[in-house]
Tab-separated table of N, CA and C in Angstrom:
chain	number	residue	atom	x	y	z
A	1	MET	N	4.856	33.405	-46.340
A	1	MET	CA	4.479	32.061	-45.948
A	1	MET	C	4.119	31.233	-47.169
A	2	SER	N	3.402	31.788	-48.110
A	2	SER	CA	3.048	31.025	-49.297
A	2	SER	C	4.285	30.713	-50.139
A	3	GLN	N	5.290	31.579	-50.095
A	3	GLN	CA	6.535	31.322	-50.823
A	3	GLN	C	7.219	30.080	-50.255
A	4	LYS	N	7.221	29.941	-48.921
A	4	LYS	CA	7.834	28.778	-48.281
A	4	LYS	C	7.062	27.502	-48.622
A	5	ASN	N	5.744	27.559	-48.598
A	5	ASN	CA	4.925	26.406	-48.953
A	5	ASN	C	5.145	26.017	-50.407
A	6	ASP	N	5.239	27.009	-51.295
A	6	ASP	CA	5.479	26.716	-52.703
A	6	ASP	C	6.836	26.054	-52.889
A	7	ARG	N	7.825	26.520	-52.163
A	7	ARG	CA	9.161	25.943	-52.282
A	7	ARG	C	9.155	24.493	-51.789
A	8	SER	N	8.455	24.222	-50.696
A	8	SER	CA	8.381	22.857	-50.179
A	8	SER	C	7.645	21.953	-51.157
A	9	ALA	N	6.589	22.431	-51.742
A	9	ALA	CA	5.861	21.628	-52.718
A	9	ALA	C	6.731	21.344	-53.931
A	10	GLU	N	7.528	22.326	-54.349
A	10	GLU	CA	8.431	22.128	-55.487
A	10	GLU	C	9.516	21.099	-55.142
A	11	ASP	N	10.050	21.159	-53.932
A	11	ASP	CA	11.054	20.175	-53.504
A	11	ASP	C	10.470	18.767	-53.477
A	12	ILE	N	9.257	18.651	-52.986
A	12	ILE	CA	8.597	17.343	-52.930
A	12	ILE	C	8.348	16.824	-54.343
A	13	ARG	N	7.907	17.703	-55.243
A	13	ARG	CA	7.659	17.288	-56.623
A	13	ARG	C	8.945	16.793	-57.284
A	14	ARG	N	10.055	17.526	-57.111
A	14	ARG	CA	11.335	17.106	-57.709
A	14	ARG	C	11.803	15.781	-57.134
A	15	SER	N	11.644	15.620	-55.828
A	15	SER	CA	12.041	14.371	-55.184
A	15	SER	C	11.205	13.202	-55.710
A	16	ALA	N	9.916	13.417	-55.864
A	16	ALA	CA	9.044	12.359	-56.392
A	16	ALA	C	9.407	12.014	-57.831
A	17	GLU	N	9.751	13.020	-58.631
A	17	GLU	CA	10.162	12.754	-60.014
A	17	GLU	C	11.455	11.957	-60.060
A	18	ARG	N	12.415	12.287	-59.177
A	18	ARG	CA	13.673	11.525	-59.124
A	18	ARG	C	13.415	10.078	-58.744
A	19	MET	N	12.555	9.869	-57.756
A	19	MET	CA	12.246	8.500	-57.325
A	19	MET	C	11.572	7.712	-58.443
A	20	LYS	N	10.643	8.342	-59.141
A	20	LYS	CA	9.953	7.668	-60.246
A	20	LYS	C	10.928	7.342	-61.365
A	21	ARG	N	11.814	8.275	-61.681
A	21	ARG	CA	12.790	8.040	-62.745
A	21	ARG	C	13.751	6.903	-62.372
A	22	SER	N	14.162	6.838	-61.108
A	22	SER	CA	15.068	5.769	-60.687
A	22	SER	C	14.375	4.408	-60.703
A	23	ARG	N	13.054	4.387	-60.452
A	23	ARG	CA	12.316	3.126	-60.551
A	23	ARG	C	12.130	2.692	-61.991
A	24	ASP	N	11.833	3.652	-62.871
A	24	ASP	CA	11.574	3.325	-64.273
A	24	ASP	C	12.848	2.966	-65.031
A	25	GLU	N	13.962	3.586	-64.681
A	25	GLU	CA	15.231	3.348	-65.356
A	25	GLU	C	16.273	2.974	-64.311
A	26	PRO	N	16.340	1.691	-63.905
A	26	PRO	CA	17.203	1.317	-62.788
A	26	PRO	C	18.695	1.464	-63.077
A	27	GLY	N	19.113	1.379	-64.331
A	27	GLY	CA	20.531	1.503	-64.636
A	27	GLY	C	21.275	0.200	-64.405
A	28	VAL	N	22.572	0.252	-64.630
A	28	VAL	CA	23.409	-0.937	-64.513
A	28	VAL	C	23.920	-1.042	-63.077
A	29	SER	N	23.830	-2.244	-62.526
A	29	SER	CA	24.279	-2.466	-61.163
A	29	SER	C	24.964	-3.827	-61.077
A	30	PRO	N	26.127	-3.907	-60.423
A	30	PRO	CA	26.782	-5.207	-60.249
A	30	PRO	C	25.917	-6.189	-59.455
A	31	LEU	N	25.154	-5.677	-58.505
A	31	LEU	CA	24.290	-6.562	-57.715
A	31	LEU	C	23.190	-7.177	-58.568
A	32	ARG	N	22.728	-6.431	-59.568
A	32	ARG	CA	21.707	-6.975	-60.476
A	32	ARG	C	22.283	-8.149	-61.263
A	33	GLY	N	23.549	-8.042	-61.672
A	33	GLY	CA	24.210	-9.144	-62.368
A	33	GLY	C	24.365	-10.366	-61.482
A	34	LEU	N	24.719	-10.140	-60.218
A	34	LEU	CA	24.829	-11.271	-59.281
A	34	LEU	C	23.474	-11.933	-59.065
A	35	GLY	N	22.441	-11.123	-59.011
A	35	GLY	CA	21.097	-11.682	-58.869
A	35	GLY	C	20.717	-12.537	-60.064
A	36	ALA	N	21.113	-12.085	-61.260
A	36	ALA	CA	20.822	-12.869	-62.465
A	36	ALA	C	21.566	-14.199	-62.427
A	37	PHE	N	22.838	-14.185	-61.996
A	37	PHE	CA	23.574	-15.437	-61.876
A	37	PHE	C	22.897	-16.374	-60.886
A	38	GLY	N	22.386	-15.820	-59.787
A	38	GLY	CA	21.712	-16.653	-58.794
A	38	GLY	C	20.448	-17.280	-59.340
A	39	ILE	N	19.650	-16.505	-60.041
A	39	ILE	CA	18.402	-17.044	-60.597
A	39	ILE	C	18.698	-18.106	-61.647
A	40	ILE	N	19.680	-17.836	-62.490
A	40	ILE	CA	20.038	-18.817	-63.522
A	40	ILE	C	20.569	-20.089	-62.877
A	41	GLY	N	21.400	-19.937	-61.851
A	41	GLY	CA	21.936	-21.109	-61.158
A	41	GLY	C	20.850	-21.959	-60.522
A	42	TRP	N	19.921	-21.297	-59.831
A	42	TRP	CA	18.835	-22.039	-59.204
A	42	TRP	C	17.924	-22.696	-60.235
A	43	SER	N	17.695	-22.011	-61.347
A	43	SER	CA	16.788	-22.577	-62.347
A	43	SER	C	17.393	-23.794	-63.034
A	44	ILE	N	18.698	-23.947	-62.977
A	44	ILE	CA	19.330	-25.148	-63.533
A	44	ILE	C	19.528	-26.206	-62.445
A	45	SER	N	19.951	-25.785	-61.251
A	45	SER	CA	20.294	-26.768	-60.220
A	45	SER	C	19.079	-27.477	-59.624
A	46	VAL	N	17.969	-26.778	-59.455
A	46	VAL	CA	16.798	-27.412	-58.833
A	46	VAL	C	16.242	-28.555	-59.689
A	47	PRO	N	16.024	-28.373	-61.005
A	47	PRO	CA	15.556	-29.517	-61.795
A	47	PRO	C	16.585	-30.652	-61.873
A	48	THR	N	17.874	-30.302	-61.848
A	48	THR	CA	18.915	-31.330	-61.914
A	48	THR	C	18.917	-32.183	-60.644
A	49	VAL	N	18.905	-31.541	-59.500
A	49	VAL	CA	18.901	-32.286	-58.228
A	49	VAL	C	17.579	-33.033	-58.061
A	50	GLY	N	16.482	-32.400	-58.462
A	50	GLY	CA	15.191	-33.089	-58.409
A	50	GLY	C	15.182	-34.333	-59.294
A	51	GLY	N	15.790	-34.235	-60.469
A	51	GLY	CA	15.892	-35.396	-61.354
A	51	GLY	C	16.730	-36.498	-60.743
A	52	ALA	N	17.804	-36.134	-60.045
A	52	ALA	CA	18.638	-37.148	-59.393
A	52	ALA	C	17.862	-37.898	-58.324
A	53	PHE	N	17.139	-37.164	-57.478
A	53	PHE	CA	16.373	-37.828	-56.421
A	53	PHE	C	15.223	-38.660	-56.990
A	54	LEU	N	14.561	-38.129	-58.001
A	54	LEU	CA	13.499	-38.903	-58.643
A	54	LEU	C	14.068	-40.166	-59.288
A	55	GLY	N	15.247	-40.051	-59.881
A	55	GLY	CA	15.902	-41.217	-60.485
A	55	GLY	C	16.276	-42.271	-59.465
A	56	LEU	N	16.768	-41.847	-58.312
A	56	LEU	CA	17.091	-42.817	-57.258
A	56	LEU	C	15.835	-43.549	-56.797
A	57	TRP	N	14.744	-42.824	-56.668
A	57	TRP	CA	13.490	-43.451	-56.256
A	57	TRP	C	12.999	-44.419	-57.336
A	58	LEU	N	13.106	-44.009	-58.604
A	58	LEU	CA	12.653	-44.875	-59.694
A	58	LEU	C	13.519	-46.129	-59.829
A	59	ASN	N	14.797	-46.047	-59.477
A	59	ASN	CA	15.644	-47.246	-59.497
A	59	ASN	C	15.116	-48.307	-58.541
A	60	ASP	N	14.567	-47.883	-57.412
A	60	ASP	CA	14.003	-48.836	-56.454
A	60	ASP	C	12.636	-49.331	-56.893
A	61	VAL	N	11.812	-48.459	-57.444
A	61	VAL	CA	10.431	-48.791	-57.784
A	61	VAL	C	10.334	-49.510	-59.129
A	62	ALA	N	11.021	-49.013	-60.136
A	62	ALA	CA	10.920	-49.561	-61.492
A	62	ALA	C	12.311	-49.723	-62.097
A	63	PRO	N	13.063	-50.751	-61.693
A	63	PRO	CA	14.418	-50.926	-62.223
A	63	PRO	C	14.397	-51.198	-63.741
A	64	GLN	N	15.373	-50.628	-64.419
A	64	GLN	CA	15.524	-50.787	-65.869
A	64	GLN	C	16.969	-51.148	-66.184
A	65	ASN	N	17.244	-51.367	-67.471
A	65	ASN	CA	18.612	-51.667	-67.900
A	65	ASN	C	19.492	-50.416	-67.899
A	66	PHE	N	18.880	-49.246	-67.877
A	66	PHE	CA	19.640	-47.992	-67.846
A	66	PHE	C	19.502	-47.368	-66.462
A	67	SER	N	20.324	-46.371	-66.211
A	67	SER	CA	20.315	-45.706	-64.912
A	67	SER	C	19.326	-44.551	-64.925
A	68	TRP	N	18.290	-44.664	-64.099
A	68	TRP	CA	17.311	-43.585	-63.993
A	68	TRP	C	17.944	-42.269	-63.532
A	69	PRO	N	18.816	-42.304	-62.504
A	69	PRO	CA	19.373	-41.015	-62.052
A	69	PRO	C	20.143	-40.270	-63.144
A	70	ILE	N	20.952	-40.983	-63.915
A	70	ILE	CA	21.720	-40.318	-64.973
A	70	ILE	C	20.785	-39.745	-66.039
A	71	ALA	N	19.793	-40.513	-66.418
A	71	ALA	CA	18.856	-40.034	-67.436
A	71	ALA	C	18.096	-38.804	-66.948
A	72	LEU	N	17.645	-38.822	-65.692
A	72	LEU	CA	16.867	-37.697	-65.183
A	72	LEU	C	17.739	-36.499	-64.800
A	73	ILE	N	19.008	-36.737	-64.468
A	73	ILE	CA	19.933	-35.616	-64.270
A	73	ILE	C	20.117	-34.880	-65.591
A	74	LEU	N	20.336	-35.633	-66.663
A	74	LEU	CA	20.472	-34.996	-67.980
A	74	LEU	C	19.186	-34.273	-68.378
A	75	GLY	N	18.053	-34.892	-68.092
A	75	GLY	CA	16.777	-34.232	-68.370
A	75	GLY	C	16.600	-32.966	-67.542
A	76	GLY	N	17.041	-32.993	-66.289
A	76	GLY	CA	16.959	-31.809	-65.432
A	76	GLY	C	17.860	-30.683	-65.923
A	77	VAL	N	19.047	-31.043	-66.426
A	77	VAL	CA	19.946	-30.017	-66.977
A	77	VAL	C	19.313	-29.382	-68.210
A	78	VAL	N	18.721	-30.191	-69.076
A	78	VAL	CA	18.068	-29.655	-70.277
A	78	VAL	C	16.874	-28.777	-69.885
A	79	ALA	N	16.036	-29.266	-68.983
A	79	ALA	CA	14.870	-28.475	-68.553
A	79	ALA	C	15.320	-27.182	-67.874
A	80	GLY	N	16.339	-27.251	-67.022
A	80	GLY	CA	16.859	-26.051	-66.369
A	80	GLY	C	17.454	-25.073	-67.362
A	81	GLY	N	18.135	-25.591	-68.379
A	81	GLY	CA	18.681	-24.719	-69.416
A	81	GLY	C	17.586	-23.989	-70.175
A	82	ILE	N	16.501	-24.693	-70.451
A	82	ILE	CA	15.374	-24.054	-71.148
A	82	ILE	C	14.738	-22.981	-70.257
A	83	ILE	N	14.578	-23.278	-68.978
A	83	ILE	CA	14.018	-22.300	-68.046
A	83	ILE	C	14.926	-21.076	-67.954
A	84	ALA	N	16.238	-21.301	-67.824
A	84	ALA	CA	17.178	-20.185	-67.724
A	84	ALA	C	17.181	-19.362	-69.008
A	85	TRP	N	17.152	-20.036	-70.144
A	85	TRP	CA	17.140	-19.318	-71.424
A	85	TRP	C	15.895	-18.437	-71.550
A	86	SER	N	14.753	-18.975	-71.169
A	86	SER	CA	13.524	-18.182	-71.263
A	86	SER	C	13.565	-17.004	-70.294
A	87	TRP	N	14.174	-17.192	-69.115
A	87	TRP	CA	14.288	-16.087	-68.170
A	87	TRP	C	15.205	-14.999	-68.738
A	88	ILE	N	16.317	-15.385	-69.346
A	88	ILE	CA	17.234	-14.412	-69.930
A	88	ILE	C	16.553	-13.667	-71.067
A	89	GLU	N	15.808	-14.370	-71.892
A	89	GLU	CA	15.096	-13.716	-72.995
A	89	GLU	C	14.070	-12.704	-72.474
A	90	ARG	N	13.404	-13.044	-71.394
A	90	ARG	CA	12.365	-12.174	-70.852
A	90	ARG	C	12.970	-10.960	-70.141
A	91	GLU	N	14.057	-11.145	-69.382
A	91	GLU	CA	14.628	-10.073	-68.573
A	91	GLU	C	15.714	-9.280	-69.287
A	92	GLY	N	16.305	-9.835	-70.335
A	92	GLY	CA	17.407	-9.176	-71.015
A	92	GLY	C	16.954	-7.990	-71.838
A	93	PRO	N	17.927	-7.270	-72.404
A	93	PRO	CA	17.558	-6.130	-73.251
A	93	PRO	C	16.800	-6.597	-74.483
A	94	GLU	N	16.045	-5.658	-75.038
A	94	GLU	CA	15.243	-5.981	-76.223
A	94	GLU	C	16.153	-6.352	-77.388
A	95	ARG	N	15.534	-6.766	-78.447
A	95	ARG	CA	16.293	-7.169	-79.632
A	95	ARG	C	17.075	-6.003	-80.211
A	96	LYS	N	17.611	-6.135	-81.392
A	96	LYS	CA	18.533	-5.183	-81.999
A	96	LYS	C	18.013	-3.752	-82.035
A	97	GLY	N	16.724	-3.545	-82.080
A	97	GLY	CA	16.155	-2.213	-82.168
A	97	GLY	C	16.257	-1.396	-80.884
A	98	ASP	N	16.574	-2.042	-79.761
A	98	ASP	CA	16.631	-1.326	-78.501
A	98	ASP	C	17.968	-0.597	-78.368
A	99	LYS	N	17.961	0.585	-77.783
A	99	LYS	CA	19.179	1.389	-77.690
A	99	LYS	C	19.721	1.440	-76.275
A	100	ARG	N	19.526	0.413	-75.495
A	100	ARG	CA	20.038	0.401	-74.116
A	100	ARG	C	21.511	0.251	-74.087
């Protein structure tokens, strides 16, 4: 009976180690790449569309010689690019010293 209990405990330990290893080292996955494209897309599109709507509102409230929507769309693209770049830097592989 103790042999059976020991075997079950060993199986549970190995299973737990496999689960921990898979969490710590997720590996390469196509779905992870699609998720990255989605996050990057949203981080650029939301500030861009927000800038367009804010620009349309500003055209009514504070008209100028230039187009508010175009200026704020460009600002949204720049802000979104900075957000996406920082996300890639944070989530991407380490610098040259990393062996991934």
